[in-house]
């Protein structure tokens, strides 16, 4: 199994995240809180995403990343490979994402005189506290919502990227840097626009019992949220998700492509 896509995914994920973290936490007035942790974690998650995506395409089309410019895979295969990568990366992402959301929801990162101490002192303390309070399975709170969010949207993510690259690149040639940046950025926007409703539900499931009531499942969380806040609740954070998604994914795809060209 070629490993270069896993390595390129790891590095490109870290580079993309540095750009996106302030956007990600501004939704919760957090800015740069908990940044060091996601760099390591999302780099690993991105490595799994791009590695599984590329190797699934290899299994479906018998073409390597380099060969795919001359023999482009069908969009059906790209979508299926993207969904597979999206499904598998949830197993890595779920604990990391839960810890990130819990830390970002702490508006008081450090104890201040007269104010209650923050619930979690950092990512490791957060993980240990969740395990002690809920058992290891507690680290996968919200994983179903994450799986429903990421599996289809990552198929859309890679299809959008491939389609936009092909629209701006002569047949059989590699896309230019500008094409990769634009295609990656819009792939991020389109996929996050589709993902936002379940992203809202996912975050509520992850904060259940702390900031939201405990839900009986994804559907209960959706119904309860609509009852209390209307259908608009599903689009909370859409603007910031989209503003963040363009630079993050433009850089992610550009660094991924260049690392594989350099490697290949
Ligand atoms: C809609 N979703 C969940 C995605 N498009 N995920 C893949 C992009 C991940 C990238 N590190 C980011 O944070 O945007």
mmCIF file of C-alpha atoms and ligand atoms in Angstrom:
data_model
loop_
_atom_site.group_PDB
_atom_site.id
_atom_site.type_symbol
_atom_site.label_atom_id
_atom_site.label_comp_id
_atom_site.label_asym_id
_atom_site.label_seq_id
_atom_site.Cartn_x
_atom_site.Cartn_y
_atom_site.Cartn_z
ATOM 1 C CA UNK A 1 0.000 0.000 0.000
ATOM 2 C CA UNK A 2 1.625 3.322 -1.044
ATOM 3 C CA UNK A 3 2.316 5.368 2.082
ATOM 4 C CA UNK A 4 3.239 8.658 0.425
ATOM 5 C CA UNK A 5 -0.379 9.826 0.440
ATOM 6 C CA UNK A 6 -0.580 9.230 4.195
ATOM 7 C CA UNK A 7 2.575 11.299 4.758
ATOM 8 C CA UNK A 8 1.460 14.057 2.365
ATOM 9 C CA UNK A 9 -1.974 14.096 4.035
ATOM 10 C CA UNK A 10 -0.374 14.441 7.481
ATOM 11 C CA UNK A 11 1.813 17.411 6.521
ATOM 12 C CA UNK A 12 -0.862 19.145 4.427
ATOM 13 C CA UNK A 13 -3.400 18.749 7.233
ATOM 14 C CA UNK A 14 -1.086 20.436 9.721
ATOM 15 C CA UNK A 15 -0.379 23.323 7.331
ATOM 16 C CA UNK A 16 -4.073 23.829 6.586
ATOM 17 C CA UNK A 17 -5.069 23.773 10.235
ATOM 18 C CA UNK A 18 -2.667 26.552 11.252
ATOM 19 C CA UNK A 19 -4.623 28.829 8.891
ATOM 20 C CA UNK A 20 -8.017 27.712 10.045
ATOM 21 C CA UNK A 21 -7.817 27.430 13.813
ATOM 22 C CA UNK A 22 -8.676 31.064 14.697
ATOM 23 C CA UNK A 23 -11.795 30.861 12.476
ATOM 24 C CA UNK A 24 -12.743 27.569 14.082
ATOM 25 C CA UNK A 25 -12.623 28.881 17.629
ATOM 26 C CA UNK A 26 -14.100 32.316 16.922
ATOM 27 C CA UNK A 27 -17.487 30.535 16.706
ATOM 28 C CA UNK A 28 -17.057 30.075 20.441
ATOM 29 C CA UNK A 29 -15.118 33.294 21.234
ATOM 30 C CA UNK A 30 -12.050 31.119 21.698
ATOM 31 C CA UNK A 31 -9.539 32.355 19.065
ATOM 32 C CA UNK A 32 -6.213 30.562 19.604
ATOM 33 C CA UNK A 33 -7.211 28.366 22.567
ATOM 34 C CA UNK A 34 -6.270 24.690 22.317
ATOM 35 C CA UNK A 35 -4.333 25.192 19.053
ATOM 36 C CA UNK A 36 -1.319 22.973 19.679
ATOM 37 C CA UNK A 37 -3.524 19.919 20.228
ATOM 38 C CA UNK A 38 -5.485 20.062 16.923
ATOM 39 C CA UNK A 39 -2.287 20.535 14.891
ATOM 40 C CA UNK A 40 -1.082 17.081 15.930
ATOM 41 C CA UNK A 41 -4.521 15.474 15.879
ATOM 42 C CA UNK A 42 -5.991 16.912 12.655
ATOM 43 C CA UNK A 43 -2.694 16.193 10.867
ATOM 44 C CA UNK A 44 -3.178 12.515 11.745
ATOM 45 C CA UNK A 45 -6.857 12.612 10.747
ATOM 46 C CA UNK A 46 -6.025 14.271 7.435
ATOM 47 C CA UNK A 47 -3.350 11.645 6.860
ATOM 48 C CA UNK A 48 -5.941 8.888 7.264
ATOM 49 C CA UNK A 49 -8.447 10.762 5.090
ATOM 50 C CA UNK A 50 -6.113 11.315 2.128
ATOM 51 C CA UNK A 51 -4.361 7.977 2.537
ATOM 52 C CA UNK A 52 -7.580 5.945 2.598
ATOM 53 C CA UNK A 53 -9.055 8.058 -0.226
ATOM 54 C CA UNK A 54 -6.066 7.528 -2.516
ATOM 55 C CA UNK A 55 -5.661 3.845 -1.746
ATOM 56 C CA UNK A 56 -9.394 3.224 -2.242
ATOM 57 C CA UNK A 57 -9.093 4.863 -5.657
ATOM 58 C CA UNK A 58 -6.062 2.626 -6.327
ATOM 59 C CA UNK A 59 -8.176 -0.421 -5.442
ATOM 60 C CA UNK A 60 -11.112 0.771 -7.585
ATOM 61 C CA UNK A 61 -9.190 1.972 -10.654
ATOM 62 C CA UNK A 62 -5.721 0.334 -10.432
ATOM 63 C CA UNK A 63 -4.164 3.793 -10.933
ATOM 64 C CA UNK A 64 -1.709 5.591 -8.634
ATOM 65 C CA UNK A 65 -1.969 9.299 -7.812
ATOM 66 C CA UNK A 66 0.550 10.138 -10.564
ATOM 67 C CA UNK A 67 -1.271 8.009 -13.195
ATOM 68 C CA UNK A 68 -4.660 9.599 -12.498
ATOM 69 C CA UNK A 69 -3.898 12.763 -14.445
ATOM 70 C CA UNK A 70 -3.515 10.688 -17.638
ATOM 71 C CA UNK A 71 -6.282 8.232 -16.660
ATOM 72 C CA UNK A 72 -8.781 10.268 -14.602
ATOM 73 C CA UNK A 73 -11.084 8.154 -12.405
ATOM 74 C CA UNK A 74 -14.857 8.449 -12.813
ATOM 75 C CA UNK A 75 -16.646 10.833 -10.471
ATOM 76 C CA UNK A 76 -18.532 7.837 -9.065
ATOM 77 C CA UNK A 77 -15.227 6.257 -8.019
ATOM 78 C CA UNK A 78 -13.977 9.580 -6.615
ATOM 79 C CA UNK A 79 -17.215 9.961 -4.606
ATOM 80 C CA UNK A 80 -17.025 6.369 -3.302
ATOM 81 C CA UNK A 81 -13.358 6.752 -2.348
ATOM 82 C CA UNK A 82 -14.090 10.078 -0.636
ATOM 83 C CA UNK A 83 -16.984 8.563 1.348
ATOM 84 C CA UNK A 84 -14.719 5.669 2.373
ATOM 85 C CA UNK A 85 -12.018 8.063 3.563
ATOM 86 C CA UNK A 86 -14.639 10.148 5.349
ATOM 87 C CA UNK A 87 -16.066 7.088 7.115
ATOM 88 C CA UNK A 88 -12.687 5.683 8.215
ATOM 89 C CA UNK A 89 -11.206 9.002 9.422
ATOM 90 C CA UNK A 90 -14.091 9.408 11.895
ATOM 91 C CA UNK A 91 -12.531 6.672 14.066
ATOM 92 C CA UNK A 92 -9.488 8.936 14.558
ATOM 93 C CA UNK A 93 -11.338 12.259 14.493
ATOM 94 C CA UNK A 94 -14.088 11.528 17.034
ATOM 95 C CA UNK A 95 -11.985 11.636 20.257
ATOM 96 C CA UNK A 96 -9.841 14.530 19.042
ATOM 97 C CA UNK A 97 -12.884 16.552 17.916
ATOM 98 C CA UNK A 98 -14.687 15.933 21.216
ATOM 99 C CA UNK A 99 -11.700 17.208 23.208
ATOM 100 C CA UNK A 100 -11.334 20.228 20.910
ATOM 101 C CA UNK A 101 -15.039 21.168 21.268
ATOM 102 C CA UNK A 102 -14.949 20.708 25.052
ATOM 103 C CA UNK A 103 -11.840 22.936 25.354
ATOM 104 C CA UNK A 104 -13.243 25.580 23.012
ATOM 105 C CA UNK A 105 -16.478 25.747 24.983
ATOM 106 C CA UNK A 106 -14.488 26.779 28.040
ATOM 107 C CA UNK A 107 -14.528 30.559 27.840
ATOM 108 C CA UNK A 108 -12.339 30.601 30.967
ATOM 109 C CA UNK A 109 -9.099 28.816 29.910
ATOM 110 C CA UNK A 110 -7.355 29.507 33.216
ATOM 111 C CA UNK A 111 -8.559 29.856 36.787
ATOM 112 C CA UNK A 112 -9.073 33.502 37.773
ATOM 113 C CA UNK A 113 -9.504 34.854 41.314
ATOM 114 C CA UNK A 114 -13.169 34.656 42.249
ATOM 115 C CA UNK A 115 -14.231 32.664 39.180
ATOM 116 C CA UNK A 116 -14.803 28.887 39.152
ATOM 117 C CA UNK A 117 -11.799 26.889 37.874
ATOM 118 C CA UNK A 118 -12.128 25.676 34.243
ATOM 119 C CA UNK A 119 -13.481 22.147 33.985
ATOM 120 C CA UNK A 120 -10.502 20.937 31.926
ATOM 121 C CA UNK A 121 -6.873 22.026 32.400
ATOM 122 C CA UNK A 122 -5.874 20.918 28.873
ATOM 123 C CA UNK A 123 -6.385 18.182 26.215
ATOM 124 C CA UNK A 124 -4.835 15.355 28.251
ATOM 125 C CA UNK A 125 -6.748 16.302 31.418
ATOM 126 C CA UNK A 126 -9.906 16.550 29.300
ATOM 127 C CA UNK A 127 -9.391 13.055 27.849
ATOM 128 C CA UNK A 128 -8.631 11.541 31.279
ATOM 129 C CA UNK A 129 -11.668 13.290 32.862
ATOM 130 C CA UNK A 130 -13.997 11.979 30.137
ATOM 131 C CA UNK A 131 -12.640 8.447 30.552
ATOM 132 C CA UNK A 132 -13.024 8.608 34.346
ATOM 133 C CA UNK A 133 -16.566 10.057 34.165
ATOM 134 C CA UNK A 134 -17.928 8.121 31.164
ATOM 135 C CA UNK A 135 -15.440 5.326 30.422
ATOM 136 C CA UNK A 136 -13.323 5.114 27.213
ATOM 137 C CA UNK A 137 -16.507 5.010 25.108
ATOM 138 C CA UNK A 138 -17.159 8.541 26.351
ATOM 139 C CA UNK A 139 -14.376 9.709 24.011
ATOM 140 C CA UNK A 140 -16.642 8.735 21.084
ATOM 141 C CA UNK A 141 -19.591 10.900 22.157
ATOM 142 C CA UNK A 142 -21.036 12.439 18.999
ATOM 143 C CA UNK A 143 -19.308 9.904 16.714
ATOM 144 C CA UNK A 144 -22.556 8.866 14.987
ATOM 145 C CA UNK A 145 -23.335 12.479 14.104
ATOM 146 C CA UNK A 146 -19.723 12.880 12.938
ATOM 147 C CA UNK A 147 -20.045 9.782 10.717
ATOM 148 C CA UNK A 148 -23.334 11.067 9.221
ATOM 149 C CA UNK A 149 -21.668 14.460 8.695
ATOM 150 C CA UNK A 150 -18.376 13.330 7.166
ATOM 151 C CA UNK A 151 -19.156 10.237 5.053
ATOM 152 C CA UNK A 152 -21.268 11.937 2.329
ATOM 153 C CA UNK A 153 -19.648 15.355 2.623
ATOM 154 C CA UNK A 154 -16.159 14.002 2.020
ATOM 155 C CA UNK A 155 -17.380 12.295 -1.117
ATOM 156 C CA UNK A 156 -18.670 15.723 -2.192
ATOM 157 C CA UNK A 157 -15.360 17.286 -1.068
ATOM 158 C CA UNK A 158 -13.198 15.187 -3.401
ATOM 159 C CA UNK A 159 -15.665 15.225 -6.325
ATOM 160 C CA UNK A 160 -15.829 19.037 -6.152
ATOM 161 C CA UNK A 161 -12.033 19.242 -6.087
ATOM 162 C CA UNK A 162 -11.595 16.843 -9.019
ATOM 163 C CA UNK A 163 -14.356 18.491 -11.086
ATOM 164 C CA UNK A 164 -12.983 22.018 -10.624
ATOM 165 C CA UNK A 165 -9.413 20.892 -11.347
ATOM 166 C CA UNK A 166 -10.496 19.202 -14.557
ATOM 167 C CA UNK A 167 -12.499 22.243 -15.692
ATOM 168 C CA UNK A 168 -9.365 24.396 -15.562
ATOM 169 C CA UNK A 169 -6.693 21.908 -16.720
ATOM 170 C CA UNK A 170 -5.985 20.612 -20.262
ATOM 171 C CA UNK A 171 -6.614 16.843 -20.470
ATOM 172 C CA UNK A 172 -3.717 14.683 -19.289
ATOM 173 C CA UNK A 173 -1.869 17.574 -17.599
ATOM 174 C CA UNK A 174 -1.381 18.336 -13.897
ATOM 175 C CA UNK A 175 -3.401 21.289 -12.549
ATOM 176 C CA UNK A 176 -1.565 24.562 -11.953
ATOM 177 C CA UNK A 177 -1.045 25.901 -8.430
ATOM 178 C CA UNK A 178 -3.815 28.456 -8.976
ATOM 179 C CA UNK A 179 -6.226 25.717 -10.107
ATOM 180 C CA UNK A 180 -5.378 23.567 -7.078
ATOM 181 C CA UNK A 181 -5.808 26.508 -4.666
ATOM 182 C CA UNK A 182 -9.187 27.523 -6.133
ATOM 183 C CA UNK A 183 -10.457 23.944 -6.473
ATOM 184 C CA UNK A 184 -9.327 23.045 -2.939
ATOM 185 C CA UNK A 185 -10.839 26.194 -1.472
ATOM 186 C CA UNK A 186 -14.220 25.705 -3.125
ATOM 187 C CA UNK A 187 -14.188 21.988 -2.271
ATOM 188 C CA UNK A 188 -13.856 23.082 1.355
ATOM 189 C CA UNK A 189 -16.684 25.641 1.075
ATOM 190 C CA UNK A 190 -19.109 23.297 -0.716
ATOM 191 C CA UNK A 191 -18.462 20.363 1.631
ATOM 192 C CA UNK A 192 -18.692 22.483 4.790
ATOM 193 C CA UNK A 193 -21.913 24.134 3.567
ATOM 194 C CA UNK A 194 -23.448 20.668 3.236
ATOM 195 C CA UNK A 195 -21.879 19.546 6.529
ATOM 196 C CA UNK A 196 -22.954 22.527 8.676
ATOM 197 C CA UNK A 197 -26.380 21.212 9.783
ATOM 198 C CA UNK A 198 -24.890 17.991 11.136
ATOM 199 C CA UNK A 199 -21.868 19.896 12.440
ATOM 200 C CA UNK A 200 -24.263 21.848 14.698
ATOM 201 C CA UNK A 201 -25.912 18.615 15.891
ATOM 202 C CA UNK A 202 -22.538 16.921 16.378
ATOM 203 C CA UNK A 203 -21.279 19.736 18.625
ATOM 204 C CA UNK A 204 -24.489 19.632 20.699
ATOM 205 C CA UNK A 205 -24.153 15.881 21.150
ATOM 206 C CA UNK A 206 -20.560 16.438 22.291
ATOM 207 C CA UNK A 207 -21.648 19.045 24.843
ATOM 208 C CA UNK A 208 -24.689 17.068 26.036
ATOM 209 C CA UNK A 209 -24.866 17.046 29.794
ATOM 210 C CA UNK A 210 -22.551 20.047 30.072
ATOM 211 C CA UNK A 211 -24.075 22.826 27.989
ATOM 212 C CA UNK A 212 -27.039 21.023 26.436
ATOM 213 C CA UNK A 213 -29.387 18.394 27.805
ATOM 214 C CA UNK A 214 -28.552 14.725 27.216
ATOM 215 C CA UNK A 215 -30.202 13.551 23.964
ATOM 216 C CA UNK A 216 -31.560 10.091 23.144
ATOM 217 C CA UNK A 217 -29.716 10.204 19.807
ATOM 218 C CA UNK A 218 -29.070 12.299 16.681
ATOM 219 C CA UNK A 219 -32.759 12.501 15.697
ATOM 220 C CA UNK A 220 -33.781 13.560 19.230
ATOM 221 C CA UNK A 221 -31.100 16.269 19.165
ATOM 222 C CA UNK A 222 -32.279 17.477 15.739
ATOM 223 C CA UNK A 223 -35.978 17.533 16.745
ATOM 224 C CA UNK A 224 -35.256 19.232 20.068
ATOM 225 C CA UNK A 225 -33.049 21.870 18.416
ATOM 226 C CA UNK A 226 -35.665 22.683 15.751
ATOM 227 C CA UNK A 227 -38.449 22.851 18.354
ATOM 228 C CA UNK A 228 -36.508 25.298 20.491
ATOM 229 C CA UNK A 229 -34.708 27.394 17.865
ATOM 230 C CA UNK A 230 -36.362 26.804 14.486
ATOM 231 C CA UNK A 231 -34.816 25.480 11.245
ATOM 232 C CA UNK A 232 -32.250 28.279 11.280
ATOM 233 C CA UNK A 233 -30.367 26.350 13.957
ATOM 234 C CA UNK A 234 -29.003 24.063 11.236
ATOM 235 C CA UNK A 235 -27.129 26.929 9.595
ATOM 236 C CA UNK A 236 -25.476 28.307 12.694
ATOM 237 C CA UNK A 237 -21.789 28.831 11.903
ATOM 238 C CA UNK A 238 -22.265 28.447 8.115
ATOM 239 C CA UNK A 239 -20.593 31.791 7.359
ATOM 240 C CA UNK A 240 -17.583 31.202 9.598
ATOM 241 C CA UNK A 241 -17.310 27.573 8.414
ATOM 242 C CA UNK A 242 -17.222 28.757 4.808
ATOM 243 C CA UNK A 243 -14.814 31.653 5.479
ATOM 244 C CA UNK A 244 -12.499 29.215 7.243
ATOM 245 C CA UNK A 245 -12.927 26.372 4.737
ATOM 246 C CA UNK A 246 -11.498 28.199 1.719
ATOM 247 C CA UNK A 247 -7.966 29.023 2.972
ATOM 248 C CA UNK A 248 -7.660 25.825 5.033
ATOM 249 C CA UNK A 249 -8.478 23.498 2.154
ATOM 250 C CA UNK A 250 -6.755 25.555 -0.522
ATOM 251 C CA UNK A 251 -3.501 25.173 1.425
ATOM 252 C CA UNK A 252 -4.253 21.543 2.297
ATOM 253 C CA UNK A 253 -4.692 20.490 -1.330
ATOM 254 C CA UNK A 254 -1.790 22.618 -2.628
ATOM 255 C CA UNK A 255 0.664 21.183 -0.122
ATOM 256 C CA UNK A 256 -0.722 17.662 -0.699
ATOM 257 C CA UNK A 257 -0.281 17.919 -4.475
ATOM 258 C CA UNK A 258 3.215 19.398 -4.240
ATOM 259 C CA UNK A 259 4.398 16.885 -1.682
ATOM 260 C CA UNK A 260 3.248 14.014 -3.936
ATOM 261 C CA UNK A 261 4.846 15.608 -7.016
ATOM 262 C CA UNK A 262 8.074 16.045 -5.093
ATOM 263 C CA UNK A 263 7.810 12.497 -3.751
ATOM 264 C CA UNK A 264 6.677 10.970 -7.039
HETATM 265 C C1 LIG B 1 -17.029 18.981 5.429
HETATM 266 N N1 LIG B 1 -15.903 18.353 6.055
HETATM 267 C C2 LIG B 1 -16.059 17.681 7.310
HETATM 268 C C3 LIG B 1 -14.673 18.362 5.388
HETATM 269 N N2 LIG B 1 -14.583 18.913 4.312
HETATM 270 N N3 LIG B 1 -13.635 17.740 5.975
HETATM 271 C C4 LIG B 1 -12.392 17.602 5.213
HETATM 272 C C5 LIG B 1 -11.652 18.875 5.318
HETATM 273 C C6 LIG B 1 -10.883 18.877 6.566
HETATM 274 C C7 LIG B 1 -10.088 20.131 6.752
HETATM 275 N N4 LIG B 1 -8.983 19.801 7.653
HETATM 276 C C8 LIG B 1 -10.965 21.233 7.351
HETATM 277 O O1 LIG B 1 -10.946 21.345 8.557
HETATM 278 O O2 LIG B 1 -11.661 21.925 6.602
#
